[in-house]
Amino acid sequence: MKVVIPAAGLGRRFLPATKSMPKEMLPVVDRPVIHYVVQEAVDAGASDIVIITGRGKRAVEDYFDHNPDLGPIGEAPELEELERLTDRVSIFFVRQRQPRGLADAVYCARHHVGAEPFGVLLGDTINVCDPPLLRQLHQRFVELGGASSVIAVETVPTEKVADYGIVAGPEVAPGVFQVEQMVEKPRPEEAPSRLGITGAYFLTPTIFDAIAKTAPDRRGEVQLTSALDHLRQKEKLYAVTFSGKRYDIGDRKIWLRTNLEFALRDPQLRPAVLDLLKGVGH
Ligand code: G1P
């Protein structure tokens, strides 16, 4: 399976930290977000990962490369897990030359992806799912006939619909919606539902034609939601719910919460974190 990870976004929600550092390199406990995303793709069966980068994202490339200053592997046991991860997959980088939106970033991978269906995971979002989210989406893709794109959705609170791509359509099987309407970041009163796109996709290669035909929005960005809206007029498109939890690290509060949750899950850190929390605010 090929997986595209767009990691070219500017990280505006996390300024000033992301002024000169990619948001994908924000640490969650002791590893950057992009590490978890690549791990998730590999766990789902990715053999090939294309990370879409841009200006100021070199740290993402360096992260998956050897650092000779740290000496031979083995002298830094903390790096062993990362080594094992990078040994299991081929990682390619393509630079998006201008920040022209999520669909444009996915389009940058078209030559590499070729004519096969492929996964997309956002470089700033961790999904803790069992089975891994992309595997769940692939499973649905197969069940639904193997010719229609499948996107992950979850119900979002009304006050949050303006932060999401929103889809609507009939529920054709439990947790499976055939998409008939979709709109990027609508005002709550205009939203056709509260089903928000969470940022994990399993797409047919027809999406590339749809992206090419999609006009940029007023900010000059080509939205993946708009391209999918074109796609669904040619092929069926399904939105599916999933089991598991999503952490959008580009949001400061969620980043803080994720650090706490992940640290509490680590048996070595848990007692110290609980102690710390008792003292916080006093
Ligand atoms: C992107 C997509 C949006 C989706 C969201 C999930 O928006 O455009 O449809 O709901 O990811 O996080 P962004 O968060 O990059 O603005």
PDB file of C-alpha atoms and ligand atoms in Angstrom:
ATOM      1  CA  MET A   1       0.000   0.000   0.000  1.00  0.00           C
ATOM      2  CA  LYS A   2       1.218   3.493  -0.834  1.00  0.00           C
ATOM      3  CA  VAL A   3       0.462   6.214   1.666  1.00  0.00           C
ATOM      4  CA  VAL A   4       0.723   9.960   1.120  1.00  0.00           C
ATOM      5  CA  ILE A   5       1.359  12.125   4.170  1.00  0.00           C
ATOM      6  CA  PRO A   6       0.865  15.838   3.512  1.00  0.00           C
ATOM      7  CA  ALA A   7       3.204  17.702   5.877  1.00  0.00           C
ATOM      8  CA  ALA A   8       3.483  21.047   4.127  1.00  0.00           C
ATOM      9  CA  GLY A   9       0.979  23.101   6.165  1.00  0.00           C
ATOM     10  CA  LEU A  10       2.145  26.306   7.802  1.00  0.00           C
ATOM     11  CA  GLY A  11       1.042  25.501  11.350  1.00  0.00           C
ATOM     12  CA  ARG A  12      -0.654  28.872  11.929  1.00  0.00           C
ATOM     13  CA  ARG A  13      -2.597  27.546  14.938  1.00  0.00           C
ATOM     14  CA  PHE A  14       0.649  26.883  16.788  1.00  0.00           C
ATOM     15  CA  LEU A  15       2.597  30.109  16.248  1.00  0.00           C
ATOM     16  CA  PRO A  16       5.151  31.168  17.345  1.00  0.00           C
ATOM     17  CA  ALA A  17       6.458  27.589  17.940  1.00  0.00           C
ATOM     18  CA  THR A  18       5.921  26.708  14.272  1.00  0.00           C
ATOM     19  CA  LYS A  19       7.464  29.887  12.845  1.00  0.00           C
ATOM     20  CA  SER A  20      10.746  28.119  12.108  1.00  0.00           C
ATOM     21  CA  MET A  21       9.917  24.513  13.026  1.00  0.00           C
ATOM     22  CA  PRO A  22       7.526  22.160  11.227  1.00  0.00           C
ATOM     23  CA  LYS A  23       4.385  21.436  13.234  1.00  0.00           C
ATOM     24  CA  GLU A  24       4.946  17.776  12.321  1.00  0.00           C
ATOM     25  CA  MET A  25       8.083  17.882  14.525  1.00  0.00           C
ATOM     26  CA  LEU A  26       6.232  18.959  17.669  1.00  0.00           C
ATOM     27  CA  PRO A  27       7.099  16.307  20.243  1.00  0.00           C
ATOM     28  CA  VAL A  28       4.488  14.134  21.870  1.00  0.00           C
ATOM     29  CA  VAL A  29       6.312  12.814  24.942  1.00  0.00           C
ATOM     30  CA  ASP A  30       9.635  11.877  23.291  1.00  0.00           C
ATOM     31  CA  ARG A  31       8.999  11.623  19.572  1.00  0.00           C
ATOM     32  CA  PRO A  32       7.687  13.979  16.927  1.00  0.00           C
ATOM     33  CA  VAL A  33       4.137  13.715  15.641  1.00  0.00           C
ATOM     34  CA  ILE A  34       5.321  12.577  12.198  1.00  0.00           C
ATOM     35  CA  HIS A  35       6.948   9.511  13.826  1.00  0.00           C
ATOM     36  CA  TYR A  36       3.541   8.341  15.084  1.00  0.00           C
ATOM     37  CA  VAL A  37       1.956   9.014  11.687  1.00  0.00           C
ATOM     38  CA  VAL A  38       4.602   7.004   9.810  1.00  0.00           C
ATOM     39  CA  GLN A  39       4.320   4.224  12.402  1.00  0.00           C
ATOM     40  CA  GLU A  40       0.564   4.158  11.881  1.00  0.00           C
ATOM     41  CA  ALA A  41       0.966   3.929   8.095  1.00  0.00           C
ATOM     42  CA  VAL A  42       3.502   1.100   8.409  1.00  0.00           C
ATOM     43  CA  ASP A  43       1.302  -0.756  10.898  1.00  0.00           C
ATOM     44  CA  ALA A  44      -1.535  -0.493   8.365  1.00  0.00           C
ATOM     45  CA  GLY A  45       0.667  -2.161   5.725  1.00  0.00           C
ATOM     46  CA  ALA A  46       2.355   0.758   3.935  1.00  0.00           C
ATOM     47  CA  SER A  47       5.348  -0.277   1.836  1.00  0.00           C
ATOM     48  CA  ASP A  48       5.888   3.156   0.354  1.00  0.00           C
ATOM     49  CA  ILE A  49       5.309   6.500   2.008  1.00  0.00           C
ATOM     50  CA  VAL A  50       5.399   9.835   0.221  1.00  0.00           C
ATOM     51  CA  ILE A  51       5.734  12.774   2.594  1.00  0.00           C
ATOM     52  CA  ILE A  52       4.809  16.107   1.045  1.00  0.00           C
ATOM     53  CA  THR A  53       7.004  18.819   2.502  1.00  0.00           C
ATOM     54  CA  GLY A  54       7.626  22.469   1.687  1.00  0.00           C
ATOM     55  CA  ARG A  55       9.693  25.457   2.763  1.00  0.00           C
ATOM     56  CA  GLY A  56      11.074  25.098   6.277  1.00  0.00           C
ATOM     57  CA  LYS A  57      10.317  21.379   6.543  1.00  0.00           C
ATOM     58  CA  ARG A  58      13.834  20.002   6.227  1.00  0.00           C
ATOM     59  CA  ALA A  59      13.789  18.728   9.814  1.00  0.00           C
ATOM     60  CA  VAL A  60      11.151  16.191   8.738  1.00  0.00           C
ATOM     61  CA  GLU A  61      13.520  14.738   6.111  1.00  0.00           C
ATOM     62  CA  ASP A  62      16.464  14.723   8.508  1.00  0.00           C
ATOM     63  CA  TYR A  63      14.416  12.884  11.106  1.00  0.00           C
ATOM     64  CA  PHE A  64      14.164   9.793   8.922  1.00  0.00           C
ATOM     65  CA  ASP A  65      17.826   9.943   7.879  1.00  0.00           C
ATOM     66  CA  HIS A  66      20.951   8.756   9.668  1.00  0.00           C
ATOM     67  CA  ASN A  67      22.689  11.369  11.834  1.00  0.00           C
ATOM     68  CA  PRO A  68      26.453  10.632  11.786  1.00  0.00           C
ATOM     69  CA  ASP A  69      27.073  13.082  14.672  1.00  0.00           C
ATOM     70  CA  LEU A  70      25.267  10.644  16.974  1.00  0.00           C
ATOM     71  CA  GLY A  71      27.719   7.855  16.128  1.00  0.00           C
ATOM     72  CA  PRO A  72      26.849   4.319  15.037  1.00  0.00           C
ATOM     73  CA  ILE A  73      23.385   2.946  15.700  1.00  0.00           C
ATOM     74  CA  GLY A  74      23.653   0.919  18.845  1.00  0.00           C
ATOM     75  CA  GLU A  75      25.398   3.709  20.710  1.00  0.00           C
ATOM     76  CA  ALA A  76      22.053   5.494  20.964  1.00  0.00           C
ATOM     77  CA  PRO A  77      19.518   2.804  21.969  1.00  0.00           C
ATOM     78  CA  GLU A  78      16.759   5.463  21.938  1.00  0.00           C
ATOM     79  CA  LEU A  79      17.086   5.462  18.142  1.00  0.00           C
ATOM     80  CA  GLU A  80      16.698   1.723  17.641  1.00  0.00           C
ATOM     81  CA  GLU A  81      12.938   1.766  17.332  1.00  0.00           C
ATOM     82  CA  LEU A  82      13.109   4.555  14.740  1.00  0.00           C
ATOM     83  CA  GLU A  83      15.738   2.558  12.812  1.00  0.00           C
ATOM     84  CA  ARG A  84      13.502  -0.504  12.802  1.00  0.00           C
ATOM     85  CA  LEU A  85      10.596   1.605  11.595  1.00  0.00           C
ATOM     86  CA  THR A  86      12.533   3.176   8.717  1.00  0.00           C
ATOM     87  CA  ASP A  87      13.903  -0.249   7.732  1.00  0.00           C
ATOM     88  CA  ARG A  88      10.357  -1.504   7.159  1.00  0.00           C
ATOM     89  CA  VAL A  89       9.324   1.086   4.569  1.00  0.00           C
ATOM     90  CA  SER A  90      10.616   3.266   1.725  1.00  0.00           C
ATOM     91  CA  ILE A  91      10.072   6.941   2.455  1.00  0.00           C
ATOM     92  CA  PHE A  92      10.072   9.503  -0.351  1.00  0.00           C
ATOM     93  CA  PHE A  93       9.828  13.269  -0.101  1.00  0.00           C
ATOM     94  CA  VAL A  94       8.198  15.613  -2.568  1.00  0.00           C
ATOM     95  CA  ARG A  95       8.232  19.361  -2.044  1.00  0.00           C
ATOM     96  CA  GLN A  96       5.127  21.412  -2.555  1.00  0.00           C
ATOM     97  CA  ARG A  97       6.496  24.674  -3.933  1.00  0.00           C
ATOM     98  CA  GLN A  98       3.737  26.913  -2.592  1.00  0.00           C
ATOM     99  CA  PRO A  99       1.217  26.390   0.208  1.00  0.00           C
ATOM    100  CA  ARG A 100      -1.706  25.852  -2.148  1.00  0.00           C
ATOM    101  CA  GLY A 101      -3.903  23.642  -0.016  1.00  0.00           C
ATOM    102  CA  LEU A 102      -4.352  20.011   0.973  1.00  0.00           C
ATOM    103  CA  ALA A 103      -5.543  18.786  -2.440  1.00  0.00           C
ATOM    104  CA  ASP A 104      -2.597  20.436  -4.159  1.00  0.00           C
ATOM    105  CA  ALA A 105      -0.281  18.686  -1.671  1.00  0.00           C
ATOM    106  CA  VAL A 106      -1.859  15.296  -2.490  1.00  0.00           C
ATOM    107  CA  TYR A 107      -1.565  16.125  -6.202  1.00  0.00           C
ATOM    108  CA  CYS A 108       2.222  16.480  -5.746  1.00  0.00           C
ATOM    109  CA  ALA A 109       2.307  12.693  -5.139  1.00  0.00           C
ATOM    110  CA  ARG A 110       0.513  11.721  -8.370  1.00  0.00           C
ATOM    111  CA  HIS A 111       3.563  10.516 -10.306  1.00  0.00           C
ATOM    112  CA  HIS A 112       4.693   8.396  -7.399  1.00  0.00           C
ATOM    113  CA  VAL A 113       1.277   6.925  -6.671  1.00  0.00           C
ATOM    114  CA  GLY A 114       0.456   6.078 -10.285  1.00  0.00           C
ATOM    115  CA  ALA A 115      -2.755   4.204 -11.070  1.00  0.00           C
ATOM    116  CA  GLU A 116      -3.467   2.422  -7.774  1.00  0.00           C
ATOM    117  CA  PRO A 117      -5.691   3.295  -4.821  1.00  0.00           C
ATOM    118  CA  PHE A 118      -3.722   4.837  -1.964  1.00  0.00           C
ATOM    119  CA  GLY A 119      -4.022   6.044   1.600  1.00  0.00           C
ATOM    120  CA  VAL A 120      -3.705   9.596   2.902  1.00  0.00           C
ATOM    121  CA  LEU A 121      -2.911  10.501   6.522  1.00  0.00           C
ATOM    122  CA  LEU A 122      -2.358  14.054   7.765  1.00  0.00           C
ATOM    123  CA  GLY A 123       1.138  14.753   9.084  1.00  0.00           C
ATOM    124  CA  ASP A 124      -0.175  16.525  12.190  1.00  0.00           C
ATOM    125  CA  THR A 125      -2.801  14.012  13.300  1.00  0.00           C
ATOM    126  CA  ILE A 126      -2.277  10.842  15.323  1.00  0.00           C
ATOM    127  CA  ASN A 127      -4.923   8.122  15.174  1.00  0.00           C
ATOM    128  CA  VAL A 128      -4.837   5.542  17.924  1.00  0.00           C
ATOM    129  CA  CYS A 129      -6.938   2.770  16.428  1.00  0.00           C
ATOM    130  CA  ASP A 130      -6.963  -0.999  16.516  1.00  0.00           C
ATOM    131  CA  PRO A 131      -6.818  -2.142  13.745  1.00  0.00           C
ATOM    132  CA  PRO A 132      -4.902   0.884  12.407  1.00  0.00           C
ATOM    133  CA  LEU A 133      -7.251   3.417  10.808  1.00  0.00           C
ATOM    134  CA  LEU A 134      -5.959   3.014   7.253  1.00  0.00           C
ATOM    135  CA  ARG A 135      -6.457  -0.724   7.527  1.00  0.00           C
ATOM    136  CA  GLN A 136     -10.039  -0.126   8.646  1.00  0.00           C
ATOM    137  CA  LEU A 137     -10.564   2.178   5.645  1.00  0.00           C
ATOM    138  CA  HIS A 138      -8.974  -0.356   3.282  1.00  0.00           C
ATOM    139  CA  GLN A 139     -11.234  -3.065   4.659  1.00  0.00           C
ATOM    140  CA  ARG A 140     -14.280  -0.883   3.957  1.00  0.00           C
ATOM    141  CA  PHE A 141     -12.913  -0.109   0.475  1.00  0.00           C
ATOM    142  CA  VAL A 142     -12.778  -3.846  -0.268  1.00  0.00           C
ATOM    143  CA  GLU A 143     -16.237  -4.519   1.255  1.00  0.00           C
ATOM    144  CA  LEU A 144     -17.723  -1.678  -0.814  1.00  0.00           C
ATOM    145  CA  GLY A 145     -16.533  -3.196  -4.084  1.00  0.00           C
ATOM    146  CA  GLY A 146     -12.964  -1.938  -4.399  1.00  0.00           C
ATOM    147  CA  ALA A 147     -13.769   0.931  -6.761  1.00  0.00           C
ATOM    148  CA  SER A 148     -14.929   3.773  -4.495  1.00  0.00           C
ATOM    149  CA  SER A 149     -12.961   6.114  -2.283  1.00  0.00           C
ATOM    150  CA  VAL A 150     -13.554   5.906   1.456  1.00  0.00           C
ATOM    151  CA  ILE A 151     -13.013   8.730   3.946  1.00  0.00           C
ATOM    152  CA  ALA A 152     -13.046   8.657   7.749  1.00  0.00           C
ATOM    153  CA  VAL A 153     -15.611  10.797   9.579  1.00  0.00           C
ATOM    154  CA  GLU A 154     -16.785  11.345  13.115  1.00  0.00           C
ATOM    155  CA  THR A 155     -19.634  13.336  14.626  1.00  0.00           C
ATOM    156  CA  VAL A 156     -18.333  16.732  15.712  1.00  0.00           C
ATOM    157  CA  PRO A 157     -19.950  19.240  18.089  1.00  0.00           C
ATOM    158  CA  THR A 158     -21.975  22.009  16.375  1.00  0.00           C
ATOM    159  CA  GLU A 159     -19.529  24.707  17.484  1.00  0.00           C
ATOM    160  CA  LYS A 160     -16.713  22.799  15.730  1.00  0.00           C
ATOM    161  CA  VAL A 161     -18.260  22.177  12.302  1.00  0.00           C
ATOM    162  CA  ALA A 162     -16.579  25.331  10.942  1.00  0.00           C
ATOM    163  CA  ASP A 163     -13.183  23.618  11.494  1.00  0.00           C
ATOM    164  CA  TYR A 164     -13.988  20.574   9.347  1.00  0.00           C
ATOM    165  CA  GLY A 165     -15.008  19.322   5.960  1.00  0.00           C
ATOM    166  CA  ILE A 166     -18.602  18.196   6.516  1.00  0.00           C
ATOM    167  CA  VAL A 167     -20.335  15.398   4.577  1.00  0.00           C
ATOM    168  CA  ALA A 168     -23.945  14.216   4.357  1.00  0.00           C
ATOM    169  CA  GLY A 169     -25.771  11.362   2.683  1.00  0.00           C
ATOM    170  CA  PRO A 170     -27.804   8.236   3.425  1.00  0.00           C
ATOM    171  CA  GLU A 171     -26.418   5.615   5.815  1.00  0.00           C
ATOM    172  CA  VAL A 172     -26.255   2.570   3.537  1.00  0.00           C
ATOM    173  CA  ALA A 173     -24.852   0.205   6.176  1.00  0.00           C
ATOM    174  CA  PRO A 174     -24.101   0.784   9.862  1.00  0.00           C
ATOM    175  CA  GLY A 175     -21.459   3.527   9.979  1.00  0.00           C
ATOM    176  CA  VAL A 176     -21.239   3.801   6.163  1.00  0.00           C
ATOM    177  CA  PHE A 177     -22.636   6.912   4.454  1.00  0.00           C
ATOM    178  CA  GLN A 178     -22.870   7.356   0.704  1.00  0.00           C
ATOM    179  CA  VAL A 179     -21.762  10.937   0.299  1.00  0.00           C
ATOM    180  CA  GLU A 180     -24.203  13.199  -1.525  1.00  0.00           C
ATOM    181  CA  GLN A 181     -23.167  16.535  -0.127  1.00  0.00           C
ATOM    182  CA  MET A 182     -19.893  17.887   1.140  1.00  0.00           C
ATOM    183  CA  VAL A 183     -18.671  21.310   2.096  1.00  0.00           C
ATOM    184  CA  GLU A 184     -15.387  22.554   3.527  1.00  0.00           C
ATOM    185  CA  LYS A 185     -15.637  24.383   6.866  1.00  0.00           C
ATOM    186  CA  PRO A 186     -19.281  25.544   6.659  1.00  0.00           C
ATOM    187  CA  ARG A 187     -20.958  27.924   9.095  1.00  0.00           C
ATOM    188  CA  PRO A 188     -22.878  25.779  11.600  1.00  0.00           C
ATOM    189  CA  GLU A 189     -26.262  26.975  10.262  1.00  0.00           C
ATOM    190  CA  GLU A 190     -25.247  25.941   6.733  1.00  0.00           C
ATOM    191  CA  ALA A 191     -23.740  22.563   7.589  1.00  0.00           C
ATOM    192  CA  PRO A 192     -25.667  19.659   6.014  1.00  0.00           C
ATOM    193  CA  SER A 193     -24.808  17.408   8.990  1.00  0.00           C
ATOM    194  CA  ARG A 194     -22.331  17.129  11.845  1.00  0.00           C
ATOM    195  CA  LEU A 195     -20.242  14.403  10.200  1.00  0.00           C
ATOM    196  CA  GLY A 196     -16.733  15.854  10.097  1.00  0.00           C
ATOM    197  CA  ILE A 197     -13.883  14.592   7.901  1.00  0.00           C
ATOM    198  CA  THR A 198     -11.106  13.563  10.283  1.00  0.00           C
ATOM    199  CA  GLY A 199      -8.221  13.571   7.806  1.00  0.00           C
ATOM    200  CA  ALA A 200      -7.716   9.891   6.888  1.00  0.00           C
ATOM    201  CA  TYR A 201      -8.613   8.820   3.371  1.00  0.00           C
ATOM    202  CA  PHE A 202      -8.342   5.765   1.108  1.00  0.00           C
ATOM    203  CA  LEU A 203      -8.678   7.144  -2.410  1.00  0.00           C
ATOM    204  CA  THR A 204      -8.911   5.872  -5.963  1.00  0.00           C
ATOM    205  CA  PRO A 205      -6.414   7.471  -8.374  1.00  0.00           C
ATOM    206  CA  THR A 206      -9.353   9.226 -10.092  1.00  0.00           C
ATOM    207  CA  ILE A 207      -8.901  11.830  -7.354  1.00  0.00           C
ATOM    208  CA  PHE A 208      -5.946  13.264  -9.294  1.00  0.00           C
ATOM    209  CA  ASP A 209      -8.179  14.213 -12.278  1.00  0.00           C
ATOM    210  CA  ALA A 210     -10.716  15.631  -9.836  1.00  0.00           C
ATOM    211  CA  ILE A 211      -8.026  17.740  -8.133  1.00  0.00           C
ATOM    212  CA  ALA A 212      -6.809  19.028 -11.502  1.00  0.00           C
ATOM    213  CA  LYS A 213     -10.362  20.202 -12.241  1.00  0.00           C
ATOM    214  CA  THR A 214     -10.941  21.850  -8.868  1.00  0.00           C
ATOM    215  CA  ALA A 215     -10.618  25.621  -8.693  1.00  0.00           C
ATOM    216  CA  PRO A 216      -8.731  27.201  -5.794  1.00  0.00           C
ATOM    217  CA  ASP A 217     -10.816  28.858  -3.068  1.00  0.00           C
ATOM    218  CA  ARG A 218     -10.630  32.591  -2.337  1.00  0.00           C
ATOM    219  CA  ARG A 219      -7.417  32.058  -0.344  1.00  0.00           C
ATOM    220  CA  GLY A 220      -5.784  30.394  -3.338  1.00  0.00           C
ATOM    221  CA  GLU A 221      -5.975  26.906  -1.777  1.00  0.00           C
ATOM    222  CA  VAL A 222      -7.293  23.825  -3.541  1.00  0.00           C
ATOM    223  CA  GLN A 223      -9.373  21.978  -0.944  1.00  0.00           C
ATOM    224  CA  LEU A 224      -9.405  18.187  -0.879  1.00  0.00           C
ATOM    225  CA  THR A 225     -13.055  18.345   0.184  1.00  0.00           C
ATOM    226  CA  SER A 226     -13.915  20.270  -3.010  1.00  0.00           C
ATOM    227  CA  ALA A 227     -11.942  17.796  -5.143  1.00  0.00           C
ATOM    228  CA  LEU A 228     -13.774  14.894  -3.463  1.00  0.00           C
ATOM    229  CA  ASP A 229     -17.039  16.661  -4.258  1.00  0.00           C
ATOM    230  CA  HIS A 230     -16.024  16.517  -7.956  1.00  0.00           C
ATOM    231  CA  LEU A 231     -14.965  12.890  -7.570  1.00  0.00           C
ATOM    232  CA  ARG A 232     -18.305  11.818  -6.099  1.00  0.00           C
ATOM    233  CA  GLN A 233     -20.055  13.035  -9.240  1.00  0.00           C
ATOM    234  CA  LYS A 234     -18.039  10.425 -11.202  1.00  0.00           C
ATOM    235  CA  GLU A 235     -17.691   7.573  -8.704  1.00  0.00           C
ATOM    236  CA  LYS A 236     -19.431   6.637  -5.496  1.00  0.00           C
ATOM    237  CA  LEU A 237     -17.794   8.089  -2.415  1.00  0.00           C
ATOM    238  CA  TYR A 238     -18.291   6.690   1.078  1.00  0.00           C
ATOM    239  CA  ALA A 239     -17.747   8.272   4.480  1.00  0.00           C
ATOM    240  CA  VAL A 240     -17.252   5.788   7.289  1.00  0.00           C
ATOM    241  CA  THR A 241     -17.050   5.983  11.041  1.00  0.00           C
ATOM    242  CA  PHE A 242     -14.231   4.080  12.730  1.00  0.00           C
ATOM    243  CA  SER A 243     -13.210   2.686  16.060  1.00  0.00           C
ATOM    244  CA  GLY A 244     -10.413   4.513  17.808  1.00  0.00           C
ATOM    245  CA  LYS A 245      -9.383   8.011  18.747  1.00  0.00           C
ATOM    246  CA  ARG A 246      -7.908  10.940  16.814  1.00  0.00           C
ATOM    247  CA  TYR A 247      -5.508  13.582  18.132  1.00  0.00           C
ATOM    248  CA  ASP A 248      -5.139  16.759  16.048  1.00  0.00           C
ATOM    249  CA  ILE A 249      -1.756  17.920  17.297  1.00  0.00           C
ATOM    250  CA  GLY A 250      -1.852  21.220  15.363  1.00  0.00           C
ATOM    251  CA  ASP A 251      -4.188  22.484  18.090  1.00  0.00           C
ATOM    252  CA  ARG A 252      -2.366  23.637  21.253  1.00  0.00           C
ATOM    253  CA  LYS A 253      -4.889  22.321  23.752  1.00  0.00           C
ATOM    254  CA  ILE A 254      -5.110  18.930  22.072  1.00  0.00           C
ATOM    255  CA  TRP A 255      -1.317  18.768  21.863  1.00  0.00           C
ATOM    256  CA  LEU A 256      -1.053  19.341  25.622  1.00  0.00           C
ATOM    257  CA  ARG A 257      -3.754  16.797  26.337  1.00  0.00           C
ATOM    258  CA  THR A 258      -2.155  14.230  24.015  1.00  0.00           C
ATOM    259  CA  ASN A 259       1.172  14.589  25.817  1.00  0.00           C
ATOM    260  CA  LEU A 260      -0.527  13.948  29.123  1.00  0.00           C
ATOM    261  CA  GLU A 261      -2.570  11.001  27.860  1.00  0.00           C
ATOM    262  CA  PHE A 262       0.431   9.366  26.152  1.00  0.00           C
ATOM    263  CA  ALA A 263       2.685   9.949  29.167  1.00  0.00           C
ATOM    264  CA  LEU A 264       0.061   8.406  31.453  1.00  0.00           C
ATOM    265  CA  ARG A 265       0.010   5.342  29.204  1.00  0.00           C
ATOM    266  CA  ASP A 266       3.771   4.894  29.605  1.00  0.00           C
ATOM    267  CA  PRO A 267       4.312   2.741  32.710  1.00  0.00           C
ATOM    268  CA  GLN A 268       7.690   4.383  33.364  1.00  0.00           C
ATOM    269  CA  LEU A 269       6.316   7.923  33.240  1.00  0.00           C
ATOM    270  CA  ARG A 270       2.860   7.397  34.723  1.00  0.00           C
ATOM    271  CA  PRO A 271       3.713   7.666  38.469  1.00  0.00           C
ATOM    272  CA  ALA A 272       5.806  10.808  37.912  1.00  0.00           C
ATOM    273  CA  VAL A 273       3.091  12.448  35.783  1.00  0.00           C
ATOM    274  CA  LEU A 274       0.399  11.680  38.359  1.00  0.00           C
ATOM    275  CA  ASP A 275       2.606  13.241  41.042  1.00  0.00           C
ATOM    276  CA  LEU A 276       3.218  16.281  38.873  1.00  0.00           C
ATOM    277  CA  LEU A 277      -0.493  16.732  38.196  1.00  0.00           C
ATOM    278  CA  LYS A 278      -1.263  16.712  41.896  1.00  0.00           C
ATOM    279  CA  GLY A 279       1.036  19.700  42.321  1.00  0.00           C
ATOM    280  CA  VAL A 280      -0.137  21.654  39.249  1.00  0.00           C
ATOM    281  CA  GLY A 281      -2.096  24.801  40.064  1.00  0.00           C
ATOM    282  CA  HIS A 282      -1.167  24.820  43.758  1.00  0.00           C
TER     283      HIS A 282
HETATM  284  C1  G1P B   1      -8.277  19.528   6.715  1.00  0.00           C
HETATM  285  C2  G1P B   1      -9.389  19.232   5.692  1.00  0.00           C
HETATM  286  C3  G1P B   1     -10.742  19.175   6.396  1.00  0.00           C
HETATM  287  C4  G1P B   1     -10.673  18.155   7.527  1.00  0.00           C
HETATM  288  C5  G1P B   1      -9.532  18.523   8.487  1.00  0.00           C
HETATM  289  C6  G1P B   1      -9.344  17.471   9.576  1.00  0.00           C
HETATM  290  O1  G1P B   1      -8.426  20.848   7.208  1.00  0.00           O
HETATM  291  O2  G1P B   1      -9.383  20.265   4.717  1.00  0.00           O
HETATM  292  O3  G1P B   1     -11.730  18.797   5.463  1.00  0.00           O
HETATM  293  O4  G1P B   1     -11.909  18.138   8.210  1.00  0.00           O
HETATM  294  O5  G1P B   1      -8.288  18.597   7.771  1.00  0.00           O
HETATM  295  O6  G1P B   1      -8.383  17.898  10.490  1.00  0.00           O
HETATM  296  P1  G1P B   1      -7.276  21.586   8.054  1.00  0.00           P
HETATM  297  O7  G1P B   1      -7.403  21.068   9.452  1.00  0.00           O
HETATM  298  O8  G1P B   1      -5.964  21.240   7.425  1.00  0.00           O
HETATM  299  O9  G1P B   1      -7.587  23.055   7.971  1.00  0.00           O
END
